Coordinates of C-alpha atoms and ligand atoms in Angstrom, one line a residue:
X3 CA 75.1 188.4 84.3
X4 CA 75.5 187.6 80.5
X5 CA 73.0 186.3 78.6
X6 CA 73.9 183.2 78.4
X7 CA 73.8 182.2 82.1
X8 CA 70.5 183.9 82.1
X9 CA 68.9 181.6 79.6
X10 CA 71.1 178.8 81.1
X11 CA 70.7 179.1 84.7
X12 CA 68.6 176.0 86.5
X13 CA 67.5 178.6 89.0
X14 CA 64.2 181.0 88.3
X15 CA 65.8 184.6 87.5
X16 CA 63.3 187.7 87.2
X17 CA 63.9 191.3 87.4
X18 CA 61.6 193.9 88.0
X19 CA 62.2 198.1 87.9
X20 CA 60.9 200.5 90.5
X21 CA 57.7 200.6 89.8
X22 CA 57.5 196.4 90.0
X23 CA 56.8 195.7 86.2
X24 CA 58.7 192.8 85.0
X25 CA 61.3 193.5 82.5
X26 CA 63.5 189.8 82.3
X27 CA 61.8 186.3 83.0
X28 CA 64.5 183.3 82.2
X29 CA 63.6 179.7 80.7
X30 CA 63.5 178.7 83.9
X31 CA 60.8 180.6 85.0
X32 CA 58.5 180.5 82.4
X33 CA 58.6 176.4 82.9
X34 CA 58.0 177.3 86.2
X35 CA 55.4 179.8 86.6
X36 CA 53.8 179.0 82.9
X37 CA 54.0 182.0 81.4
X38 CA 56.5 182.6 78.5
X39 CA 58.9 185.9 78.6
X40 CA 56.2 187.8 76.0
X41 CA 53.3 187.4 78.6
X42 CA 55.5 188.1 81.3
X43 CA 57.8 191.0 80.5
X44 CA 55.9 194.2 80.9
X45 CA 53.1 192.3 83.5
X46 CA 53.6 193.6 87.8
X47 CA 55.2 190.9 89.7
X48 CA 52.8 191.7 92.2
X49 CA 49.8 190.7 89.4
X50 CA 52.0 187.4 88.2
X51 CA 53.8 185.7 91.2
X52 CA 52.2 187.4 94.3
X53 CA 53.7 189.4 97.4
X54 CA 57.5 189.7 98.4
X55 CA 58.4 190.0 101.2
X56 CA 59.2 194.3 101.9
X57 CA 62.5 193.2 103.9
X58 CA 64.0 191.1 101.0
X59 CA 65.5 188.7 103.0
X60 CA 65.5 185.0 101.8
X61 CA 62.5 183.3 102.3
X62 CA 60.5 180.3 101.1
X63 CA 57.2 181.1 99.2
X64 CA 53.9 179.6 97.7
X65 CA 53.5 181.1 94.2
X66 CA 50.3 179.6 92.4
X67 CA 51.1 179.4 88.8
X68 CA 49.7 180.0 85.6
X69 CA 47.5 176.6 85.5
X70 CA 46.6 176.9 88.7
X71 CA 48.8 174.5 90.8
X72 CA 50.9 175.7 93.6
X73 CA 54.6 175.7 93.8
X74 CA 56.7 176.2 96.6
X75 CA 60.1 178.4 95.8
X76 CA 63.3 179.2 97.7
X77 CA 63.7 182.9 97.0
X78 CA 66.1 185.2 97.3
X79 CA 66.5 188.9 96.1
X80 CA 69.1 191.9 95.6
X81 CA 68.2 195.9 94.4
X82 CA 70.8 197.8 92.5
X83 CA 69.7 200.9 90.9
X84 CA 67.9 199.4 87.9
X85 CA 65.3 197.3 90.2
X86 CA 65.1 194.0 91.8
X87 CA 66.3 190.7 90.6
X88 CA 65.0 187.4 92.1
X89 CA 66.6 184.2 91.8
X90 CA 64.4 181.6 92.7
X91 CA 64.3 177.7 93.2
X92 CA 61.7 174.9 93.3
X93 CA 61.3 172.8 96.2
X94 CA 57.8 171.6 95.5
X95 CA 59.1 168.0 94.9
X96 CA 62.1 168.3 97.4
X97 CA 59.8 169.0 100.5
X98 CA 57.3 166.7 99.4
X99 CA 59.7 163.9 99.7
X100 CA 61.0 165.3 103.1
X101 CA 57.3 165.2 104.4
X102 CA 57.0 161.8 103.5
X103 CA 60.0 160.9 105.1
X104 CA 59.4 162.8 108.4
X105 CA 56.0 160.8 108.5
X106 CA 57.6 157.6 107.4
X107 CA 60.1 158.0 110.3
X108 CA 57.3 158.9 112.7
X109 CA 55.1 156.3 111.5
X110 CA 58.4 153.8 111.7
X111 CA 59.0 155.2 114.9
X112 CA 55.7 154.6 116.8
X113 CA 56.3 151.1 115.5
X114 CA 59.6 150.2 116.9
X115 CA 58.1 152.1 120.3
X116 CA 54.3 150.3 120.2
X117 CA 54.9 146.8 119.1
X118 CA 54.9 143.6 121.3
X119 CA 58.1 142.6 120.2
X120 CA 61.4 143.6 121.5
X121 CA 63.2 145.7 119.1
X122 CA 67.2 146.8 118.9
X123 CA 68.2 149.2 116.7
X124 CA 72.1 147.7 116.7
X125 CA 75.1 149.5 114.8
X126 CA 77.3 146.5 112.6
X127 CA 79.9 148.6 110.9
X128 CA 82.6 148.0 113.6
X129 CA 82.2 143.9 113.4
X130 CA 82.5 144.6 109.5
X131 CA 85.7 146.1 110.3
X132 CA 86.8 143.8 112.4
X133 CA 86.1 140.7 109.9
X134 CA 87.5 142.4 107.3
X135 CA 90.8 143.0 109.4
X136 CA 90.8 139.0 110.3
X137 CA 90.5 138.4 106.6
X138 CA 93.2 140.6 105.9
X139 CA 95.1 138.3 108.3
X140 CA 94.9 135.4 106.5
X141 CA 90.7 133.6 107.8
X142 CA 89.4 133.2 105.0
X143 CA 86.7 130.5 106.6
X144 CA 84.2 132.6 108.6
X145 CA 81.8 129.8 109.4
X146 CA 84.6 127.4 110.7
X147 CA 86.5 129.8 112.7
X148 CA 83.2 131.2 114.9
X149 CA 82.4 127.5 115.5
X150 CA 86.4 126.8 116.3
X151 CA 86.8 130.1 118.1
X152 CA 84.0 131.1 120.4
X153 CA 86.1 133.8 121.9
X154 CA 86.1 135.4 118.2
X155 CA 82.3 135.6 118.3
X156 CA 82.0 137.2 121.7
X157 CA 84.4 139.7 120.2
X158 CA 82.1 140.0 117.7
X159 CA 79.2 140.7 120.1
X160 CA 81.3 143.5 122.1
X161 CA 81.9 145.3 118.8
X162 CA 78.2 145.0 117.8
X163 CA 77.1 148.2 119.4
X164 CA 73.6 149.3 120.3
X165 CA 72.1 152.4 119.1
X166 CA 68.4 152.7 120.6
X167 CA 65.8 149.7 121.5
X168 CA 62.3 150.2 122.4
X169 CA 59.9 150.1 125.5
X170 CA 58.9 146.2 125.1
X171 CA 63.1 146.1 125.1
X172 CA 63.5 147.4 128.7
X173 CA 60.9 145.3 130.1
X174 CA 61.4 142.2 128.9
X175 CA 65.2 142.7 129.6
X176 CA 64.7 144.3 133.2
X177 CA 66.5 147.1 132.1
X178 CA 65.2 150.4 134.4
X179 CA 66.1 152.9 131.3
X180 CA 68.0 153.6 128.1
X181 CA 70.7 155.3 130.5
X182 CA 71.3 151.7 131.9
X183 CA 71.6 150.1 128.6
X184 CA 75.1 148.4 127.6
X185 CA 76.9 149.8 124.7
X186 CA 77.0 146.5 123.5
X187 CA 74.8 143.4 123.1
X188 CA 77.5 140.9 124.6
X189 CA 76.3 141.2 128.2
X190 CA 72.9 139.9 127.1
X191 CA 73.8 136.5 125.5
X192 CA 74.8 133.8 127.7
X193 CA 77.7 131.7 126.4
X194 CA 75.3 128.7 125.7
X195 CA 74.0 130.8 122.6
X196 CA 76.9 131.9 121.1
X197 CA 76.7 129.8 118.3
X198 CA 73.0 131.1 117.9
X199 CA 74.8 134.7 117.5
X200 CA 77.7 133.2 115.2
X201 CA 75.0 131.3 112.7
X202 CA 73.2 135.1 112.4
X203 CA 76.6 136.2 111.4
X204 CA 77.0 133.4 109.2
X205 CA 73.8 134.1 107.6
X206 CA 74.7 137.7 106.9
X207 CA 77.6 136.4 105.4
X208 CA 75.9 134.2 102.5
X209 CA 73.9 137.1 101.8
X210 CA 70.7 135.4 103.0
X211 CA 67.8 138.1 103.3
X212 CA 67.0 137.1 107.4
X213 CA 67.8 134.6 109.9
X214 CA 65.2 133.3 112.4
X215 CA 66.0 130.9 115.5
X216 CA 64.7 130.0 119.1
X217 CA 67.4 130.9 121.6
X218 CA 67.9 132.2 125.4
X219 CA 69.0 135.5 126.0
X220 CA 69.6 137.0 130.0
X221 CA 68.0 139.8 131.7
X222 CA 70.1 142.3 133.0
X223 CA 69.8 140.4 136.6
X224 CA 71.0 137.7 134.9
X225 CA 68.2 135.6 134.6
X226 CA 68.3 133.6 131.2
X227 CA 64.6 133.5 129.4
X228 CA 63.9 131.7 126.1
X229 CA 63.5 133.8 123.0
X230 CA 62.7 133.8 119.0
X231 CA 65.7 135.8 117.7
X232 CA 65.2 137.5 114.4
X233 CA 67.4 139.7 112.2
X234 CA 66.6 141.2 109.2
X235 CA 69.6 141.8 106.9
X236 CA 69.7 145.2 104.9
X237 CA 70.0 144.9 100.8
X238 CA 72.8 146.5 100.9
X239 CA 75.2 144.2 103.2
X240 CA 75.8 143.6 107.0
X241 CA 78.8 145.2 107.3
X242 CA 78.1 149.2 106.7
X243 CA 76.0 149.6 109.4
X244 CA 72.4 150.0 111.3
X245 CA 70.9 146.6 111.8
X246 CA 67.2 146.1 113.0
X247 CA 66.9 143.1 115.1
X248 CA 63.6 141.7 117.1
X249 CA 63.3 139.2 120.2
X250 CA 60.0 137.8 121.3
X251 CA 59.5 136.3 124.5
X252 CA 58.0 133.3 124.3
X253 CA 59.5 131.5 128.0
X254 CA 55.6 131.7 128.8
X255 CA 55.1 129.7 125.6
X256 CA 56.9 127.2 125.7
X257 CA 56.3 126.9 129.6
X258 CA 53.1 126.0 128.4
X259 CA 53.8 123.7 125.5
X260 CA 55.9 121.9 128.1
X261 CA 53.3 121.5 130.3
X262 CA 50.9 120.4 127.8
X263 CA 53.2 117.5 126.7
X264 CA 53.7 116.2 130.4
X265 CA 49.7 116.7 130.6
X266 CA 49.6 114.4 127.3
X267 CA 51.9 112.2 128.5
X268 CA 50.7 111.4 132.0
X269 CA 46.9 111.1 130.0
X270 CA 48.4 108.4 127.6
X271 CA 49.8 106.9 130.6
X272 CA 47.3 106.9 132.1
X273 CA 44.6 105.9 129.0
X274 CA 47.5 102.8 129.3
X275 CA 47.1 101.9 132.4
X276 CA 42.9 101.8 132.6
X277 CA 43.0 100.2 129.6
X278 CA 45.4 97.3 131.1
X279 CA 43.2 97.5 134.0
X280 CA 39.8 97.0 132.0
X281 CA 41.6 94.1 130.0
X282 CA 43.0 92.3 133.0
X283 CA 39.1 92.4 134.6
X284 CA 37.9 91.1 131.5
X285 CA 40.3 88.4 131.2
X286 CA 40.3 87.3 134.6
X287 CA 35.9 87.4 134.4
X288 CA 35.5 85.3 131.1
X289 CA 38.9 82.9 131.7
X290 CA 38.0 82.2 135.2
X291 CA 35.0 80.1 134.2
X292 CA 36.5 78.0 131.8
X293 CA 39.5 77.5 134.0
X294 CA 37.2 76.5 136.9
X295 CA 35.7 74.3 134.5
X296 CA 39.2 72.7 133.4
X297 CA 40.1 71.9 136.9
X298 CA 36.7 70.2 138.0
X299 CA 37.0 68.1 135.1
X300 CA 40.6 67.7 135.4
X301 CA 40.1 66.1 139.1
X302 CA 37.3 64.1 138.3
X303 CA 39.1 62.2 135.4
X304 CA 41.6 61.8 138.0
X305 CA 39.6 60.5 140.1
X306 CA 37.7 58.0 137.3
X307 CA 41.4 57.1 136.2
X308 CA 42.7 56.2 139.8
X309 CA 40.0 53.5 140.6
X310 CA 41.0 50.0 140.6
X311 CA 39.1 49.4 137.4
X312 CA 39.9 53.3 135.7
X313 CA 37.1 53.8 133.9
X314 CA 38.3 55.3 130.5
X315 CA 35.6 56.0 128.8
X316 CA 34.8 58.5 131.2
X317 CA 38.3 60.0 131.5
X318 CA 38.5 60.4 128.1
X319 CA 34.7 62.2 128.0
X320 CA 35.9 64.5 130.3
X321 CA 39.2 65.1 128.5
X322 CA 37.5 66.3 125.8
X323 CA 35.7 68.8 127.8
X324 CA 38.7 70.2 129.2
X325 CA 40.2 70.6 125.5
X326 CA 36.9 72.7 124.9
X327 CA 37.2 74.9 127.8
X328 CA 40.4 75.4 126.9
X329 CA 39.5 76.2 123.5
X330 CA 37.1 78.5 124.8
X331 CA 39.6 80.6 127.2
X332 CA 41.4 80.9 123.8
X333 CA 38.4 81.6 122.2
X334 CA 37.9 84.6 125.3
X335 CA 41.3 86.1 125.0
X336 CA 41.6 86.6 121.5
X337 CA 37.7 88.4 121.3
X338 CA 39.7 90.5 124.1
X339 CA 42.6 91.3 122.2
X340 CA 40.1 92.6 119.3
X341 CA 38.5 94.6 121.6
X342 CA 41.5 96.3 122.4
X343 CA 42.0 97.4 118.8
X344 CA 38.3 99.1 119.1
X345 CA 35.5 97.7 117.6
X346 CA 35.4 96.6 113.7
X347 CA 37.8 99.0 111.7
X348 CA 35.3 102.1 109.6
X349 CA 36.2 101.5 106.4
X350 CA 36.6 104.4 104.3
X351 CA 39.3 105.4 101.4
X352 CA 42.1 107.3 103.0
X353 CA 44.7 108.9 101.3
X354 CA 47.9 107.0 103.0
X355 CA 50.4 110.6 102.4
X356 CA 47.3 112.2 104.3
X357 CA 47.8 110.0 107.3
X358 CA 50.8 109.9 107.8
X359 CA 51.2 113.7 107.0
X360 CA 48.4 114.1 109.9
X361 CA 50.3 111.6 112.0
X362 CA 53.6 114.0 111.9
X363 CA 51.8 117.2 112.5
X364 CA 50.2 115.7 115.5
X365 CA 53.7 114.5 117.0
X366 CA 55.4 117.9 115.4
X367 CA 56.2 119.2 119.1
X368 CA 57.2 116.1 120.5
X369 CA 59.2 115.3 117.7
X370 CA 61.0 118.6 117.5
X371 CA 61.6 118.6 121.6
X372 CA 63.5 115.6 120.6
X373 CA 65.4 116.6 117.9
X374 CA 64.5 113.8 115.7
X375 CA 65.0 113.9 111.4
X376 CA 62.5 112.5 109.8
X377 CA 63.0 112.0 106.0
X378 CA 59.2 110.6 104.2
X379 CA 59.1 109.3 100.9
X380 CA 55.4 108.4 100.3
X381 CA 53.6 107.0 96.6
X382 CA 50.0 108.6 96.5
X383 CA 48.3 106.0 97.6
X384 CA 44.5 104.9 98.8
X385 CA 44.3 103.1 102.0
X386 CA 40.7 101.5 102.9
X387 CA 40.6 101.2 106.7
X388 CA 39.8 103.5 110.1
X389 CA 42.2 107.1 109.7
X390 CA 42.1 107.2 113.7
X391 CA 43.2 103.3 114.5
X392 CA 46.1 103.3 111.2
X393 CA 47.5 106.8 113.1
X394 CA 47.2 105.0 116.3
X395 CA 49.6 102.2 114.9
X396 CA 52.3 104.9 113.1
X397 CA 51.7 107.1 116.6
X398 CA 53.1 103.8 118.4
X399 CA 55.8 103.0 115.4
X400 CA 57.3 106.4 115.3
X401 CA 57.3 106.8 119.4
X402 CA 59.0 103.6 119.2
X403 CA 61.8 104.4 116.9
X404 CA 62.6 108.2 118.5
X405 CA 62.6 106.5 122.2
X406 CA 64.9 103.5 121.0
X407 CA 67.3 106.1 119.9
X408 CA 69.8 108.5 121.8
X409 CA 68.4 111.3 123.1
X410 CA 68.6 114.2 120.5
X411 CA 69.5 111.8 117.9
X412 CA 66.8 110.2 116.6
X413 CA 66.5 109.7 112.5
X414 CA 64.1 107.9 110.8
X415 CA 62.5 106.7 107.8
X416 CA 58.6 106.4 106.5
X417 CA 58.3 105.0 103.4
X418 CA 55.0 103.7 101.6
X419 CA 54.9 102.2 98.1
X420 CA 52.4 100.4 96.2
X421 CA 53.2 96.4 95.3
X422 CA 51.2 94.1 93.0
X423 CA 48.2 93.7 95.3
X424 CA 49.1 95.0 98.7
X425 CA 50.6 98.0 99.9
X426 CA 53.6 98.8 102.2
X427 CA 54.6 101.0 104.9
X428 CA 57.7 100.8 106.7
X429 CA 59.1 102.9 109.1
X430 CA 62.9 102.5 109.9
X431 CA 65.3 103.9 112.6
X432 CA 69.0 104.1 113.0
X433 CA 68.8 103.4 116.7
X434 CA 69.9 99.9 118.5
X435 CA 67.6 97.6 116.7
X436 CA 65.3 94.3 118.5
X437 CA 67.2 92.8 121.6
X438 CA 64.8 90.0 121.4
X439 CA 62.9 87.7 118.6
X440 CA 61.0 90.2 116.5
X441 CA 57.7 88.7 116.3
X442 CA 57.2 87.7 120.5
X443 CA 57.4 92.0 120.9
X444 CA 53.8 91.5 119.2
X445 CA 52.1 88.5 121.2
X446 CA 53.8 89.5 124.6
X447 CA 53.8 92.4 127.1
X448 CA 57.0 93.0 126.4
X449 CA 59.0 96.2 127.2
X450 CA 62.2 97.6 128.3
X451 CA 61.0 101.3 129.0
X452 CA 60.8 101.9 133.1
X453 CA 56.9 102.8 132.5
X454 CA 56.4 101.5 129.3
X455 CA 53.5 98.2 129.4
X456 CA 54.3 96.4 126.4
X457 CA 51.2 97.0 124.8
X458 CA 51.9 98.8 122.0
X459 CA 52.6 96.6 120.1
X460 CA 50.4 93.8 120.3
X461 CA 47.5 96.2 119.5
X462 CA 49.1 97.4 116.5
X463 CA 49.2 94.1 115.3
X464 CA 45.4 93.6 116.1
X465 CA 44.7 97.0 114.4
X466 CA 46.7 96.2 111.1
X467 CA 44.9 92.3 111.3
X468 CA 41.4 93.9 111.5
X469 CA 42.7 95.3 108.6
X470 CA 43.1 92.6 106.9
X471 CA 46.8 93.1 106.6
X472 CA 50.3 91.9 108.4
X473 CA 52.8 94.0 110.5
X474 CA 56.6 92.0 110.6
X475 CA 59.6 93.7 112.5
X476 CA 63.1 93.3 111.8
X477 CA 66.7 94.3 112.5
X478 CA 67.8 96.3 109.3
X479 CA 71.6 94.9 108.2
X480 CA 72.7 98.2 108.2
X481 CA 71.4 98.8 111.7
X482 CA 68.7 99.7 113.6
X483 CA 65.0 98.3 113.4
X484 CA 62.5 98.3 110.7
X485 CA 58.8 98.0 111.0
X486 CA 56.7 96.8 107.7
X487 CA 52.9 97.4 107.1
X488 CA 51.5 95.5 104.5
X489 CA 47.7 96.1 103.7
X490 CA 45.7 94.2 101.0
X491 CA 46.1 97.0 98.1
X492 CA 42.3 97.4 96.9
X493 CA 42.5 100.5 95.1
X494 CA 46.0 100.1 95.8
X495 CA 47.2 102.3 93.1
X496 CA 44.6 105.0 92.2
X497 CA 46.2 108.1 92.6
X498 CA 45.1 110.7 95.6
Ligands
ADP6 P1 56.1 100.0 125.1 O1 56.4 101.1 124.2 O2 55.1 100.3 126.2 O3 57.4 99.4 125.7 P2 55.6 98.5 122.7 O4 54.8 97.2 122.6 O5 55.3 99.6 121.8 O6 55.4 98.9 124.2 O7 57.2 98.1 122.6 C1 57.7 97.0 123.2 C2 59.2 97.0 123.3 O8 59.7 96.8 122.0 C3 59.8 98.3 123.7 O9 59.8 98.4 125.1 C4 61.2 98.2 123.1 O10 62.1 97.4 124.0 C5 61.0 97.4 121.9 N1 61.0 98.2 120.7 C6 59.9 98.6 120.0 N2 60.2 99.4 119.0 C7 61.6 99.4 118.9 C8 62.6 100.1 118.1 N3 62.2 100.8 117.0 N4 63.9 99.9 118.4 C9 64.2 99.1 119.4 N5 63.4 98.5 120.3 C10 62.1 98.7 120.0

């Protein structure tokens, strides 16, 4: 070894005679152990760095060093007549950063095996390869082609292979054991989600960071069950390889969301029909007086007016009667009508983005079932007036609007701004618009729904009256209807 190399050498280098004293100590070792070559030529080996083994075979060693801290060193030795040289290497750091990973994969490990979700370990390279080779061949429009060519993204799925997935995994799939696993995840995706598979591709492809969506997958008896589908794309792109991807079942879930709608559904059908109910018995009570009233009168001017000499006076006595009662059946059904709307509005500043935000979020999973857009554009405005009865009437609008339309293709407008002294709401649809005059939908029971009672919207009118304000429909020239609110605009303008 020349001298050079010695003094050079990354490697520890020390060399000891027969009698274990120390008689070379490189660079390398003095910033290892911490002793220079002065302190350590001349020192025993056995004194500065501790036992070696008697055999001399390679070995890994702790060696505590000159400030106290303890290295770990890859050793290896070889005697010639002149002693024993060692040439050693650090592997403090090197192990450290193995232990972490062991316990990083362990700790990863009991993860993907503990959690609730259903976890797929899946390997990607040989779709890359196989997007790469229909680029080569001229598609240069991924997105387009998987939705023009479904038999492209079930290729895709046969080439996506699995590598490992967890417990949760083979239970929720019905799978007995990993030995029963596909090599692939194509058998596992009915063809009605294919295009849930190709937009998870697509995402990959414009370099998003995940891709989230509900979706049914199929057991292996080939039983379908609903699913949220998540992947989680790596930094480093799709295409070279191992891709973590989770599936939660959520079938019970929405089982149970389902059911809760019907439940809300029959409820407000039912809240309909008692209400109907209580205002037919309270119509029929108070009118039925007056009425019997009109037609006793009625007969006995008939009769005054039917005598050889009619006496007049007294017809036209009891005409005047019968244009009171009359009056007063009026009179009776319009207190009902405000009775419908609930008693006197609570009046209390509301902010109106507030409401109808509220309004939204309590239709959110009806709306969503439905597929319906919804696009708000709201001024920050103050509303005086009863939160509860001004949902009730956008509850009714909105239900309106996403019924009138085709299913799954609902779209509708909410807009509110502030005008000189009133305020306005209007809430427009795209669907079929008004078959009949606008304003008898709000004085009539009018409806063309197979349960529906026509009562919707002659209490929103009540409502927005007890409010003080107007409600007008209309069909929009561009099509479809449109519903306006206008509500006197007191405080109209403060900002919320
Ligand atoms: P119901 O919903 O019980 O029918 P409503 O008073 O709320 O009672 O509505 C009465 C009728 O008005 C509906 O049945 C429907 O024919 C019509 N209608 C209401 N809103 C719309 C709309 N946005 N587009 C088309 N028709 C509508």
């Amino acid at each position: 070894m020349t001298d050079r190399l010695f003094h050079l050498i990354r490697d520890t280098v020390v060399l000891w005679d027969e009698g274990g004293r120390i008689t070379a100590w490189n660079p390398a070792a003095a910033t290892l152990y911490g002793w220079t070559e002065d302190e350590a030529v001349g020192a025993t080996v056995e004194d500065l760095l501790g036992p070696v083994p008697s055999d001399l075979a390679e070995a890994v060693l702790e060696r505590r060093t000159a400030t106290g801290t303890i290295v770990l060193v890859q050793a290896s030795w070889t005697r010639d007549a002149s002693g024993v040289l060692e040439v050693g290497r650090d592997i403090t750091g090197q192990r450290q950063v193995e232990d972490r990973l062991k316990r990083s994969e362990l700790r990863y490990s009991s993860l993907f095996q503990a959690m609730a979700a259903g976890f797929w370990e899946l390997d990607f390279a040989p779709v890359g390869a196989f997007l790469r080779q229909a680029r080569s061949e001229g598609i240069t429009d991924f997105p387009r082609h998987f939705d023009e060519h479904p038999d492209f993204v079930r290729e895709m799925m046969r080439r996506t292979r699995v590598l490992d997935v967890n417990e949760t995994t083979l239970t929720m799939f019905g799978i007995g054991g990993r030995d029963s696993l596909a090599d692939t995840v194509e058998p596992y995706w009915p063809e009605t989600s294919t295009s849930v598979y190709a937009a998870a591709v697509k995402a990959a492809i414009a370099r998003r960071s995940h891709y989230m969506a509900e979706t049914r997958l199929r057991r292996k008896d080939g039983c379908e069950f609903d699913v949220l589908f998540t992947a989680a794309f790596p930094h480093e792109g799709l295409m070279q390889g191992a891709l973590l991807v989770g599936v939660i079942d959520i079938s019970e879930r929405l089982a149970a969301q389902a059911d809760l709608r019907r439940l809300r559904d029959d409820f407000a059908h039912a809240a309909r029909v008692s209400m109907l109910g209580e205002l037919a018995a309270s119509i029929a009570h108070e009118v039925n007086q007056p009425l019997a009233a009109i037609s006793t009168n009625a007969a006995a001017s008939l009769r005054w007016l039917s005598r050889d000499r009619p006496e007049i006076e007294r017809a036209v006595a009891l005409t005047s009667r019968i244009g009171a009662d009359a009056q007063r059946a009026a009179d009776v059904i319009s207190r009902v009508r405000a009775m419908a709307a609930k008693q006197a509005a609570a009046q209390g500043p509301l902010g109106l983005r507030d409401v109808i935000d509220e309004t939204l979020l309590f239709l959110r999973d009806e709306l969503q079932a439905r597929g319906a857009q919804i696009a708000v554009s709201v001024e920050p405005l103050t509303v005086h007036g009863d939160r509860t009865q001004l949902q009730q009437v956008l509850v009714n609008l909105i239900m309106n609007a996403v019924q009138a339309a085709a299913p799954a293709h609902a779209s509708l407008t909410i807009s509110a701004r502030g005008r000189d002294d009133y305020l306005e709401v209007k809430v427009a649809d795209q669907g079929p618009g008004l078959a009949v005059d606008p304003d008898s939908l709000f004085t009539s029971f009018y409806s063309t729904k197979p349960d529906g009672m026509g009562l919707g919207l002659p209490i929103c009118r009540s409502i927005i009256e007890a409010h003080g304000g107007t409600i007008t429909a209309a069909n929009a020239p561009e099509g479809g209807a449109v519903f306006v609110i206008r509500l006197p605009a007191e405080g109209a303008h403060t900002n919320v």
